[in-house]
């Protein structure tokens, strides 16, 4: 293992974390790691571990395992008044917009891996050297968390570790819908679409690492003993240490999971590769025994499209159960396991809950408008997240964040079933408002501020905790510090109301939500505040560290690539009169590919101290330094130089 390979692994990890929108804790750890005085030494330690005869027994590696921890996040809240009303229709229907309560009851939580950056680096190195062979053995039907093709070329220094997740998800979803439409329209055949979900997949995986090793041997070439894949044993040791760490709390939150089930750590990149590989036998069984018109799996979400001559609801009280019985149980892909559950034959212990199975049946003789409308909506949502038509910019929070649910006609009051929060529309609205403030100089919109404060109350504040950073960033960029402080206090009050059935779980969950809020504040300040650490000091992490490591959200930097310079003011300001230079450390460890037009805009902005070089020459130097490759496909004419 060379020094260059370890540095490349670090850059890949940084890029992976940079584009992630949820795990702020790992982002903060990475910022502290890079900004620390012992950065080079810690990278050298990783190289030393990787080059050891038995890395999993190395004393430095064993020391790192002692710092393995976890964090809790809410997965599901207990039903509110409206959901309880739907469950008891004989008592009438109660509809309310009140989400506040003396306690916010969390029904289920998720565990996330939290450990030293060095362990994440070892996981990346394992993927680069060994895990890529597992991915190469997977078929095209496995769509989620696939590795970048560049990993198969050991000489390629691309930052990409995985392929773009939204492109994978779109391929998984859209290919199935297109196939269903083809069968209905072109072939005039009836179609069934079945959606399945593996119950608590990451917690119930039973990885046999000897089996993993054998698979790597077959896919990787001539190596024949486990000693030739030493980093695999490190991944095994990390997983086992993590399971021991969460065991006391897991027994409280998931009491039905046995102590012998190690599972996979959510939040460790190697788990994505292993999770894909673990269900390869199930993929093979479906393709060979069922032979559907389309089969696709996005990690643990499964989609099948099959021609079906007859309506499964005819002569069947439970059409979903009847369909699964004929399609998957009779072919021995699944087997019955307790009431309302099915077990995957290829992987005992993995269950599919019938209650979470979704079956859609389309008769070719009837309208397929529902399928076409669904497909059109998906296509629209894929491209309108940030830049939307201007006439939508004046919509209020209430217009976009809520939607009425109906039963029957939308014109009748008694058809209203309830009021539901719309996560996707709210996220779009926040992004649109933030971009709007970057484009124009306007005072804070009090209507928007009030709407945000009203929405993020009670259950909604906790259920949408992943949107806190976006709200705080919007308020910071709008320079509405008064509302930002008020909003932060409001969220702290709601966090204090969180409650679970177990006191220990409640205490840990509240602590982790408080940490997430502080990190969200730090992310907002990294863009909108002076580079002097104005956000609260959080476990050695504040906005200055995130900014120095360039782990902020670049699309909220008003002037392209200004975050790659020595500028210390608010990155969301216009900052017209500047004289700064490129920060070489930020260039060396850039977490993303920059486009040439960004380099040109930075040069033309006039903030850099320039000599006799033309704008094109200066931009080319910046582009090549950041991306480690020359500019290709761009020509600079003599007339452009004269005009400059």
Coordinates of C-alpha atoms in Angstrom, one line a residue:
X1 CA 0.0 0.0 0.0
X2 CA 1.6 3.2 -1.2
X3 CA 1.2 6.7 0.3
X4 CA -0.5 7.8 -2.9
X5 CA -3.1 5.0 -2.5
X6 CA -3.9 6.0 1.0
X7 CA -4.3 9.7 0.0
X8 CA -6.6 8.6 -2.8
X9 CA -8.7 6.6 -0.4
X10 CA -9.0 9.6 1.8
X11 CA -10.1 11.8 -1.1
X12 CA -12.7 9.2 -2.1
X13 CA -14.0 9.1 1.5
X14 CA -14.1 12.8 1.6
X15 CA -16.0 13.0 -1.6
X16 CA -18.5 10.4 -0.5
X17 CA -19.1 12.3 2.8
X18 CA -19.3 15.6 1.0
X19 CA -22.2 14.6 -1.2
X20 CA -24.1 12.9 1.7
X21 CA -27.0 15.0 3.0
X22 CA -27.7 13.2 6.3
X23 CA -24.6 12.1 8.3
X24 CA -23.4 15.3 9.7
X25 CA -21.5 13.5 12.5
X26 CA -19.1 11.8 10.1
X27 CA -18.7 15.1 8.2
X28 CA -17.7 16.8 11.4
X29 CA -15.3 14.0 12.3
X30 CA -13.7 14.3 8.9
X31 CA -13.3 18.1 9.2
X32 CA -11.5 17.6 12.6
X33 CA -9.3 14.9 11.1
X34 CA -8.2 17.0 8.2
X35 CA -7.7 20.2 10.2
X36 CA -5.8 18.4 13.0
X37 CA -2.1 18.9 13.4
X38 CA -1.6 15.1 13.3
X39 CA -3.4 14.7 9.9
X40 CA -0.3 13.3 8.1
X41 CA 0.6 11.0 10.9
X42 CA -2.9 9.5 11.1
X43 CA -2.9 8.8 7.4
X44 CA 0.6 7.2 7.9
X45 CA -0.9 5.0 10.7
X46 CA -3.6 3.8 8.3
X47 CA -1.0 2.9 5.7
X48 CA 1.0 1.0 8.4
X49 CA -2.1 -1.0 9.5
X50 CA -3.0 -1.9 5.9
X51 CA 0.6 -3.1 5.2
X52 CA 0.8 -5.2 8.3
X53 CA 1.0 -9.0 7.9
X54 CA -2.3 -9.3 9.9
X55 CA -4.0 -5.9 9.9
X56 CA -6.8 -7.1 12.1
X57 CA -4.3 -8.0 14.8
X58 CA -2.3 -4.8 14.6
X59 CA -2.1 -2.9 17.9
X60 CA -3.0 0.4 16.3
X61 CA -6.1 -1.1 14.6
X62 CA -7.2 -2.8 17.9
X63 CA -6.8 0.6 19.6
X64 CA -9.1 2.2 17.0
X65 CA -11.8 -0.4 17.7
X66 CA -12.0 0.8 21.3
X67 CA -13.5 4.1 20.0
X68 CA -16.3 2.5 18.0
X69 CA -19.6 4.1 19.0
X70 CA -23.1 4.7 17.6
X71 CA -25.8 7.3 17.4
X72 CA -29.6 7.0 17.4
X73 CA -32.0 8.7 15.0
X74 CA -35.8 8.6 15.0
X75 CA -37.2 6.1 12.5
X76 CA -40.9 6.3 13.2
X77 CA -43.1 8.2 15.6
X78 CA -46.1 6.7 17.4
X79 CA -49.4 7.4 15.7
X80 CA -50.9 10.9 16.2
X81 CA -54.6 11.7 16.7
X82 CA -55.4 11.5 13.0
X83 CA -53.7 8.1 12.5
X84 CA -55.5 6.7 15.6
X85 CA -58.8 8.1 14.1
X86 CA -58.2 6.2 10.9
X87 CA -57.5 3.0 12.8
X88 CA -60.9 3.3 14.6
X89 CA -63.3 4.4 11.9
X90 CA -66.4 3.5 13.9
X91 CA -65.6 6.3 16.3
X92 CA -65.6 9.0 13.5
X93 CA -62.8 10.9 12.0
X94 CA -60.8 13.6 13.8
X95 CA -58.7 16.0 11.7
X96 CA -56.4 18.6 13.2
X97 CA -53.4 20.8 12.4
X98 CA -52.1 20.6 16.0
X99 CA -48.8 18.7 16.2
X100 CA -47.6 19.9 19.5
X101 CA -47.9 17.8 22.7
X102 CA -46.3 17.5 26.1
X103 CA -44.4 14.5 24.8
X104 CA -43.3 13.4 21.3
X105 CA -43.4 9.6 21.4
X106 CA -40.9 7.8 19.2
X107 CA -41.9 4.3 18.3
X108 CA -38.7 3.1 16.5
X109 CA -35.1 4.2 16.2
X110 CA -32.2 3.5 13.8
X111 CA -28.6 2.9 14.8
X112 CA -25.8 4.5 12.9
X113 CA -22.1 3.7 13.1
X114 CA -19.9 6.3 14.7
X115 CA -16.2 5.6 14.8
X116 CA -12.8 7.0 14.1
X117 CA -12.1 8.3 10.5
X118 CA -9.3 5.7 10.3
X119 CA -11.9 2.9 10.3
X120 CA -13.9 4.5 7.6
X121 CA -10.6 4.8 5.6
X122 CA -9.9 1.1 6.1
X123 CA -13.4 0.4 4.7
X124 CA -12.7 2.5 1.6
X125 CA -9.3 0.7 1.1
X126 CA -11.1 -2.6 1.4
X127 CA -13.6 -1.6 -1.3
X128 CA -10.7 -0.4 -3.6
X129 CA -8.7 -3.5 -3.2
X130 CA -11.1 -6.4 -2.3
X131 CA -14.7 -5.3 -2.2
X132 CA -14.8 -4.3 -5.9
X133 CA -14.5 -8.0 -6.8
X134 CA -17.8 -8.6 -4.9
X135 CA -19.5 -5.8 -6.9
X136 CA -18.2 -7.1 -10.2
X137 CA -19.9 -10.5 -9.5
X138 CA -23.4 -8.8 -9.2
X139 CA -25.9 -8.7 -12.0
X140 CA -27.6 -5.7 -13.6
X141 CA -30.7 -6.4 -11.6
X142 CA -28.9 -5.1 -8.5
X143 CA -29.3 -1.4 -8.9
X144 CA -28.5 0.3 -5.6
X145 CA -25.1 1.2 -4.1
X146 CA -23.1 -0.1 -7.1
X147 CA -19.4 0.8 -7.3
X148 CA -18.0 3.2 -9.8
X149 CA -16.5 1.6 -13.0
X150 CA -13.3 3.5 -12.3
X151 CA -12.5 1.2 -9.4
X152 CA -11.8 -1.6 -11.8
X153 CA -9.0 0.5 -13.2
X154 CA -6.3 0.6 -10.4
X155 CA -4.5 3.4 -12.1
X156 CA -7.5 5.7 -12.3
X157 CA -7.6 8.4 -9.6
X158 CA -11.2 9.4 -9.8
X159 CA -12.9 10.6 -6.6
X160 CA -16.0 8.4 -7.3
X161 CA -16.4 5.4 -5.0
X162 CA -20.1 4.6 -5.8
X163 CA -22.1 5.5 -8.9
X164 CA -24.5 8.4 -8.4
X165 CA -27.3 7.1 -6.2
X166 CA -30.1 9.1 -7.8
X167 CA -29.3 7.7 -11.2
X168 CA -29.3 4.2 -9.8
X169 CA -32.6 4.7 -8.1
X170 CA -34.2 6.2 -11.3
X171 CA -32.9 3.2 -13.3
X172 CA -34.4 0.7 -10.8
X173 CA -37.8 2.5 -10.6
X174 CA -38.3 3.7 -14.1
X175 CA -37.2 0.6 -15.9
X176 CA -39.8 -1.4 -14.1
X177 CA -42.5 1.1 -14.9
X178 CA -41.5 1.3 -18.6
X179 CA -41.6 -2.5 -18.8
X180 CA -45.1 -2.6 -17.3
X181 CA -46.3 0.1 -19.7
X182 CA -44.8 -1.8 -22.7
X183 CA -46.7 -5.0 -21.7
X184 CA -49.9 -3.1 -21.3
X185 CA -49.8 -0.9 -24.4
X186 CA -47.7 -2.8 -27.0
X187 CA -48.5 -6.4 -26.0
X188 CA -52.0 -5.8 -24.6
X189 CA -51.2 -8.1 -21.6
X190 CA -52.4 -7.6 -18.0
X191 CA -49.6 -6.7 -15.6
X192 CA -48.9 -7.1 -11.9
X193 CA -46.3 -4.9 -10.1
X194 CA -45.1 -6.3 -6.8
X195 CA -43.1 -4.2 -4.3
X196 CA -41.3 -6.0 -1.4
X197 CA -39.2 -4.8 1.5
X198 CA -36.9 -6.8 3.7
X199 CA -37.6 -6.3 7.4
X200 CA -34.8 -4.5 9.3
X201 CA -32.4 -5.8 6.7
X202 CA -29.0 -4.4 8.1
X203 CA -29.8 -5.6 11.6
X204 CA -30.6 -9.2 10.5
X205 CA -27.8 -10.0 8.1
X206 CA -25.7 -13.0 9.0
X207 CA -22.5 -12.5 7.1
X208 CA -20.2 -15.6 6.8
X209 CA -16.9 -13.9 6.0
X210 CA -15.3 -17.2 4.9
X211 CA -18.0 -17.3 2.2
X212 CA -17.2 -13.6 1.3
X213 CA -13.6 -14.5 1.0
X214 CA -14.4 -17.4 -1.3
X215 CA -16.4 -15.2 -3.5
X216 CA -13.6 -12.6 -3.7
X217 CA -11.2 -15.5 -4.6
X218 CA -13.3 -16.6 -7.5
X219 CA -14.0 -13.1 -8.8
X220 CA -10.5 -11.7 -8.1
X221 CA -8.2 -14.2 -9.7
X222 CA -5.5 -16.5 -8.5
X223 CA -5.4 -15.7 -4.8
X224 CA -6.4 -18.7 -2.7
X225 CA -6.2 -18.1 1.0
X226 CA -7.8 -15.6 3.4
X227 CA -4.4 -14.1 4.2
X228 CA -4.4 -12.7 0.7
X229 CA -7.4 -10.6 1.6
X230 CA -6.3 -9.2 5.0
X231 CA -8.5 -6.1 5.0
X232 CA -11.7 -8.3 4.9
X233 CA -10.8 -9.4 8.4
X234 CA -10.6 -5.8 9.5
X235 CA -14.2 -5.2 8.2
X236 CA -15.3 -8.3 10.1
X237 CA -13.6 -7.0 13.3
X238 CA -15.2 -3.6 13.0
X239 CA -18.6 -5.2 12.6
X240 CA -18.2 -7.4 15.6
X241 CA -16.9 -4.5 17.8
X242 CA -19.8 -2.4 16.7
X243 CA -22.3 -5.2 17.5
X244 CA -20.8 -5.5 21.0
X245 CA -21.0 -1.7 21.4
X246 CA -24.7 -1.5 20.5
X247 CA -25.8 -4.8 22.2
X248 CA -27.1 -3.3 25.5
X249 CA -29.2 -0.7 23.6
X250 CA -30.2 -3.0 20.8
X251 CA -31.7 -5.5 23.3
X252 CA -34.0 -2.7 24.4
X253 CA -35.0 -1.4 20.9
X254 CA -34.9 -4.7 18.9
X255 CA -35.4 -7.5 21.6
X256 CA -36.3 -10.1 18.9
X257 CA -32.8 -10.0 17.3
X258 CA -30.6 -12.7 18.7
X259 CA -27.1 -12.1 20.1
X260 CA -25.7 -14.4 17.4
X261 CA -26.8 -12.0 14.6
X262 CA -23.9 -9.5 14.0
X263 CA -25.6 -7.5 11.2
X264 CA -24.0 -4.7 9.2
X265 CA -23.1 -1.2 10.6
X266 CA -25.3 1.4 8.9
X267 CA -23.1 4.3 8.0
X268 CA -19.9 2.3 7.1
X269 CA -19.4 2.3 3.3
X270 CA -18.3 -1.3 3.2
X271 CA -21.7 -2.4 4.5
X272 CA -23.3 -1.2 1.2
X273 CA -21.2 -3.6 -0.8
X274 CA -21.7 -6.5 1.6
X275 CA -25.5 -5.8 1.7
X276 CA -25.7 -6.0 -2.1
X277 CA -23.7 -9.2 -2.2
X278 CA -25.7 -11.0 0.6
X279 CA -28.9 -11.1 -1.4
X280 CA -27.2 -12.3 -4.6
X281 CA -28.6 -15.8 -4.1
X282 CA -32.1 -14.4 -3.8
X283 CA -31.6 -12.4 -7.1
X284 CA -30.5 -15.6 -8.8
X285 CA -33.4 -17.6 -7.5
X286 CA -36.0 -15.0 -8.7
X287 CA -34.4 -14.7 -12.1
X288 CA -34.2 -18.5 -12.7
X289 CA -37.4 -19.7 -11.0
X290 CA -39.8 -16.9 -11.4
X291 CA -38.4 -15.3 -14.6
X292 CA -40.4 -12.0 -14.3
X293 CA -40.6 -9.5 -17.1
X294 CA -38.6 -7.2 -14.9
X295 CA -36.8 -7.7 -11.6
X296 CA -34.8 -5.0 -9.8
X297 CA -33.4 -4.7 -6.3
X298 CA -32.3 -1.4 -4.7
X299 CA -30.4 -2.8 -1.7
X300 CA -33.4 -4.2 0.3
X301 CA -36.2 -2.8 -1.8
X302 CA -37.5 -5.2 -4.4
X303 CA -39.6 -4.6 -7.5
X304 CA -41.1 -7.3 -9.8
X305 CA -43.2 -6.9 -13.0
X306 CA -45.0 -10.0 -14.3
X307 CA -47.7 -10.6 -16.9
X308 CA -50.8 -11.9 -15.1
X309 CA -53.8 -13.1 -17.1
X310 CA -56.3 -12.9 -14.3
X311 CA -57.2 -10.4 -11.6
X312 CA -55.7 -11.8 -8.3
X313 CA -58.6 -10.3 -6.3
X314 CA -61.1 -12.6 -8.0
X315 CA -62.0 -15.5 -5.7
X316 CA -59.3 -14.4 -3.2
X317 CA -60.0 -12.6 0.0
X318 CA -56.3 -11.6 0.3
X319 CA -55.0 -11.0 -3.3
X320 CA -51.5 -10.0 -2.1
X321 CA -51.1 -13.3 -0.1
X322 CA -52.5 -15.4 -3.0
X323 CA -50.2 -13.7 -5.5
X324 CA -47.1 -14.1 -3.4
X325 CA -48.0 -17.8 -2.8
X326 CA -48.3 -18.6 -6.5
X327 CA -45.3 -16.5 -7.6
X328 CA -42.7 -16.9 -4.9
X329 CA -43.7 -19.5 -2.3
X330 CA -44.6 -22.2 -4.8
X331 CA -41.3 -21.7 -6.6
X332 CA -39.5 -22.0 -3.2
X333 CA -38.0 -18.5 -3.4
X334 CA -39.9 -17.7 -0.2
X335 CA -41.4 -19.8 2.6
X336 CA -43.9 -19.1 5.3
X337 CA -42.5 -18.0 8.6
X338 CA -45.0 -17.1 11.2
X339 CA -48.3 -15.2 10.7
X340 CA -48.2 -12.7 7.8
X341 CA -44.4 -13.1 7.1
X342 CA -42.2 -14.8 4.6
X343 CA -38.6 -15.9 4.9
X344 CA -36.1 -15.8 2.1
X345 CA -35.1 -19.4 1.4
X346 CA -31.6 -18.4 0.2
X347 CA -30.9 -16.4 3.4
X348 CA -32.7 -17.8 6.5
X349 CA -33.6 -15.2 9.1
X350 CA -34.5 -12.5 6.5
X351 CA -38.2 -11.8 6.6
X352 CA -40.7 -10.0 4.3
X353 CA -43.7 -8.6 6.1
X354 CA -47.0 -9.1 4.1
X355 CA -48.3 -5.9 5.5
X356 CA -45.6 -4.0 3.7
X357 CA -46.0 -5.7 0.4
X358 CA -47.6 -3.6 -2.3
X359 CA -49.3 -5.3 -5.3
X360 CA -50.7 -3.3 -8.2
X361 CA -52.7 -4.9 -10.9
X362 CA -53.4 -3.3 -14.3
X363 CA -55.9 -4.8 -16.8
X364 CA -55.0 -4.0 -20.4
X365 CA -58.7 -3.5 -21.2
X366 CA -59.0 -0.7 -18.8
X367 CA -57.4 2.8 -18.4
X368 CA -53.8 3.0 -17.5
X369 CA -54.0 6.7 -16.7
X370 CA -52.9 6.0 -13.1
X371 CA -49.7 4.4 -14.3
X372 CA -49.0 7.2 -16.8
X373 CA -49.7 9.9 -14.3
X374 CA -47.3 8.3 -11.8
X375 CA -44.6 8.0 -14.4
X376 CA -45.0 11.6 -15.4
X377 CA -44.9 12.8 -11.8
X378 CA -41.6 10.8 -11.3
X379 CA -40.1 12.4 -14.4
X380 CA -41.0 15.9 -13.1
X381 CA -39.6 15.3 -9.7
X382 CA -36.3 14.2 -11.1
X383 CA -35.5 17.6 -12.6
X384 CA -37.2 20.4 -10.6
X385 CA -35.5 20.2 -7.2
X386 CA -33.6 23.5 -7.3
X387 CA -34.6 25.7 -10.2
X388 CA -38.3 25.9 -10.6
X389 CA -40.6 28.3 -12.5
X390 CA -40.6 31.8 -11.0
X391 CA -44.4 31.9 -10.5
X392 CA -44.0 29.2 -7.8
X393 CA -41.6 31.3 -5.7
X394 CA -44.4 33.2 -4.0
X395 CA -46.2 30.1 -2.6
X396 CA -46.4 30.1 1.2
X397 CA -45.1 27.4 3.5
X398 CA -48.7 26.2 3.9
X399 CA -49.1 25.9 0.2
X400 CA -46.2 23.6 -0.3
X401 CA -45.7 21.8 3.1
X402 CA -49.1 20.4 3.5
X403 CA -51.5 18.4 1.4
X404 CA -55.1 17.3 2.0
X405 CA -55.8 13.5 1.8
X406 CA -59.1 12.6 0.2
X407 CA -61.4 9.6 0.0
X408 CA -63.6 9.9 -3.1
X409 CA -64.4 13.3 -4.6
X410 CA -62.0 16.2 -3.9
X411 CA -65.0 18.6 -4.1
X412 CA -66.7 17.3 -1.0
X413 CA -65.8 18.3 2.5
X414 CA -66.7 14.9 3.9
X415 CA -64.1 13.3 1.5
X416 CA -61.3 15.0 3.4
X417 CA -59.4 12.2 5.1
X418 CA -56.7 14.2 6.8
X419 CA -53.9 16.7 6.5
X420 CA -50.4 15.3 5.7
X421 CA -47.0 17.0 5.6
X422 CA -45.3 16.8 2.2
X423 CA -41.5 16.3 2.8
X424 CA -40.6 16.5 -0.9
X425 CA -42.4 19.8 -1.6
X426 CA -41.1 21.3 1.7
X427 CA -37.5 20.4 0.7
X428 CA -38.0 22.0 -2.7
X429 CA -39.4 25.1 -1.2
X430 CA -36.4 25.5 1.2
X431 CA -34.0 25.0 -1.7
X432 CA -35.8 27.5 -3.9
X433 CA -36.0 30.2 -1.2
X434 CA -32.3 29.8 -0.4
X435 CA -31.3 30.1 -4.1
X436 CA -33.6 33.1 -4.4
X437 CA -31.8 34.9 -1.6
X438 CA -28.4 34.2 -3.3
X439 CA -29.7 35.6 -6.6
X440 CA -31.1 38.8 -5.3
X441 CA -30.4 41.1 -2.3
X442 CA -33.6 41.3 -0.3
X443 CA -34.4 41.6 3.4
X444 CA -35.6 38.5 5.2
X445 CA -39.2 37.4 4.3
X446 CA -41.1 37.3 7.6
X447 CA -43.8 35.3 5.9
X448 CA -41.4 32.5 5.2
X449 CA -39.9 32.8 8.7
X450 CA -43.2 32.5 10.4
X451 CA -44.3 29.6 8.2
X452 CA -41.1 27.7 9.1
X453 CA -41.6 28.3 12.8
X454 CA -45.2 27.1 12.6
X455 CA -44.3 24.0 10.6
X456 CA -41.4 22.8 12.8
X457 CA -43.5 22.3 15.9
X458 CA -44.2 19.1 17.9
X459 CA -44.1 15.9 15.9
X460 CA -43.1 17.7 12.7
X461 CA -40.0 19.1 14.3
X462 CA -38.7 15.6 15.1
X463 CA -40.1 13.8 12.1
X464 CA -38.3 16.2 9.8
X465 CA -35.0 16.5 11.7
X466 CA -33.1 15.9 8.5
X467 CA -34.3 19.2 7.2
X468 CA -33.0 21.3 10.1
X469 CA -29.8 22.2 8.3
X470 CA -31.6 23.4 5.3
X471 CA -33.9 25.7 7.3
X472 CA -30.9 27.1 9.3
X473 CA -28.9 27.6 6.1
X474 CA -31.8 29.6 4.6
X475 CA -32.1 31.8 7.6
X476 CA -28.4 32.3 7.7
X477 CA -28.1 33.3 4.0
X478 CA -31.1 35.6 4.4
X479 CA -29.2 37.2 7.3
X480 CA -32.2 36.6 9.6
X481 CA -30.2 35.9 12.7
X482 CA -33.1 36.8 15.0
X483 CA -35.3 34.1 13.6
X484 CA -32.3 31.7 13.4
X485 CA -31.8 32.0 17.2
X486 CA -35.5 31.7 17.9
X487 CA -35.9 28.7 15.6
X488 CA -32.9 27.0 17.3
X489 CA -34.4 27.5 20.8
X490 CA -37.7 26.2 19.5
X491 CA -36.1 23.0 18.2
X492 CA -34.2 22.5 21.5
X493 CA -37.5 22.7 23.3
X494 CA -39.1 20.1 21.0
X495 CA -36.1 17.8 21.4
X496 CA -36.5 17.9 25.2
X497 CA -40.1 16.5 24.7
X498 CA -38.9 13.4 22.9
X499 CA -39.8 10.2 24.6
X500 CA -39.5 6.4 24.0
X501 CA -40.7 3.4 26.0
X502 CA -37.2 3.1 27.5
X503 CA -35.5 5.7 29.7
X504 CA -32.0 4.8 28.5
X505 CA -33.0 5.0 24.8
X506 CA -34.8 8.3 25.4
X507 CA -31.6 9.8 27.0
X508 CA -29.4 8.7 24.1
X509 CA -31.8 9.8 21.4
X510 CA -32.2 13.3 23.0
X511 CA -28.4 13.6 23.2
X512 CA -27.9 12.6 19.6
X513 CA -30.7 15.0 18.4
X514 CA -29.0 17.8 20.3
X515 CA -25.7 17.0 18.6
X516 CA -27.4 17.0 15.2
X517 CA -28.9 20.4 15.8
X518 CA -25.5 21.8 16.8
X519 CA -23.9 20.4 13.7
X520 CA -26.7 21.8 11.5
X521 CA -26.0 25.2 13.0
X522 CA -22.3 24.7 12.2
X523 CA -23.1 23.8 8.6
X524 CA -25.2 26.9 8.2
X525 CA -22.5 29.1 9.7
X526 CA -19.9 27.6 7.5
X527 CA -21.6 29.3 4.6
X528 CA -23.2 32.4 6.0
X529 CA -21.0 33.5 8.9
X530 CA -17.5 34.9 9.3
X531 CA -14.8 32.3 9.3
X532 CA -14.1 32.7 13.0
X533 CA -16.1 29.8 14.5
X534 CA -19.3 31.6 15.4
X535 CA -21.4 28.5 15.8
X536 CA -21.3 26.8 19.2
X537 CA -18.3 24.7 19.9
X538 CA -19.3 21.1 19.5
X539 CA -17.0 18.3 20.5
X540 CA -14.1 20.2 18.8
X541 CA -16.2 20.9 15.7
X542 CA -17.5 24.2 14.6
X543 CA -18.1 26.1 11.4
X544 CA -14.5 27.1 10.9
X545 CA -13.3 23.5 10.8
X546 CA -16.0 22.5 8.3
X547 CA -15.0 25.5 6.2
X548 CA -11.3 24.9 6.3
X549 CA -11.9 21.3 5.2
X550 CA -14.2 22.6 2.5
X551 CA -17.0 20.3 3.6
X552 CA -19.7 22.9 3.3
X553 CA -22.5 22.9 0.7
X554 CA -20.9 24.5 -2.4
X555 CA -24.2 25.4 -4.1
X556 CA -24.8 28.0 -1.4
X557 CA -21.6 29.8 -2.1
X558 CA -22.6 32.9 -4.0
X559 CA -19.4 33.4 -6.0
X560 CA -18.2 30.1 -7.6
X561 CA -15.1 28.6 -6.0
X562 CA -14.7 31.4 -3.5
X563 CA -14.6 28.7 -0.9
X564 CA -11.3 27.5 -2.5
X565 CA -9.6 30.8 -1.7
X566 CA -8.2 32.4 1.5
X567 CA -11.4 34.6 1.8
X568 CA -12.7 34.6 5.4
X569 CA -16.0 36.5 5.1
X570 CA -19.5 35.1 4.6
X571 CA -19.5 33.0 1.5
X572 CA -23.2 33.9 0.8
X573 CA -22.4 37.6 0.5
X574 CA -21.6 39.4 -2.8
X575 CA -18.2 40.5 -1.5
X576 CA -17.4 42.7 -4.4
X577 CA -14.1 44.2 -3.2
X578 CA -11.7 41.4 -2.4
X579 CA -8.1 40.5 -3.0
X580 CA -7.4 36.8 -2.1
X581 CA -5.4 33.9 -3.4
X582 CA -6.1 30.2 -4.0
X583 CA -5.8 28.0 -0.8
X584 CA -3.5 25.2 -2.0
X585 CA -4.6 22.8 0.8
X586 CA -8.2 23.1 -0.2
X587 CA -7.2 22.5 -3.8
X588 CA -5.2 19.4 -2.9
X589 CA -8.0 17.8 -1.0
X590 CA -11.0 19.0 -3.0
X591 CA -14.0 16.8 -2.4
X592 CA -15.5 17.3 -5.8
X593 CA -14.8 17.8 -9.5
X594 CA -15.1 21.5 -10.5
X595 CA -16.2 22.6 -13.9
X596 CA -14.1 24.8 -16.1
X597 CA -16.8 27.5 -16.2
X598 CA -16.6 27.8 -12.4
X599 CA -12.8 28.5 -12.8
X600 CA -13.5 31.1 -15.4
X601 CA -16.1 32.8 -13.3
X602 CA -13.7 32.9 -10.3
X603 CA -11.0 34.5 -12.5
X604 CA -13.3 37.0 -14.1
X605 CA -14.7 38.0 -10.7
X606 CA -11.5 39.9 -10.1
X607 CA -10.9 38.7 -6.5
X608 CA -7.7 36.8 -7.3
X609 CA -4.3 38.5 -7.5
X610 CA -3.4 38.1 -11.1
X611 CA -0.2 38.6 -13.0
X612 CA 0.4 38.7 -16.7
X613 CA -1.6 35.5 -17.5
X614 CA -4.8 35.6 -19.5
X615 CA -8.1 34.6 -17.8
X616 CA -8.0 31.3 -19.8
X617 CA -4.5 30.5 -18.6
X618 CA -5.3 31.3 -15.0
X619 CA -8.6 29.3 -15.1
X620 CA -6.7 26.3 -16.7
X621 CA -4.2 26.3 -13.9
X622 CA -6.9 26.3 -11.3
X623 CA -8.9 23.6 -13.1
X624 CA -5.9 21.3 -13.5
X625 CA -4.7 21.8 -9.9
X626 CA -8.1 20.8 -8.4
X627 CA -9.1 18.0 -10.8
X628 CA -5.6 16.7 -11.5
X629 CA -6.2 16.6 -15.2
X630 CA -5.8 19.2 -18.0
X631 CA -8.6 21.1 -19.6
X632 CA -10.1 19.1 -22.6
X633 CA -12.5 20.3 -25.2
X634 CA -12.2 24.0 -24.5
X635 CA -10.7 26.4 -27.0
X636 CA -9.6 30.0 -26.4
X637 CA -9.7 32.3 -29.5
X638 CA -7.4 35.2 -30.1
X639 CA -10.4 37.6 -30.4
X640 CA -11.5 36.6 -26.9
X641 CA -8.0 37.4 -25.5
X642 CA -8.0 40.8 -27.2
X643 CA -11.5 41.7 -25.9
X644 CA -10.3 40.8 -22.4

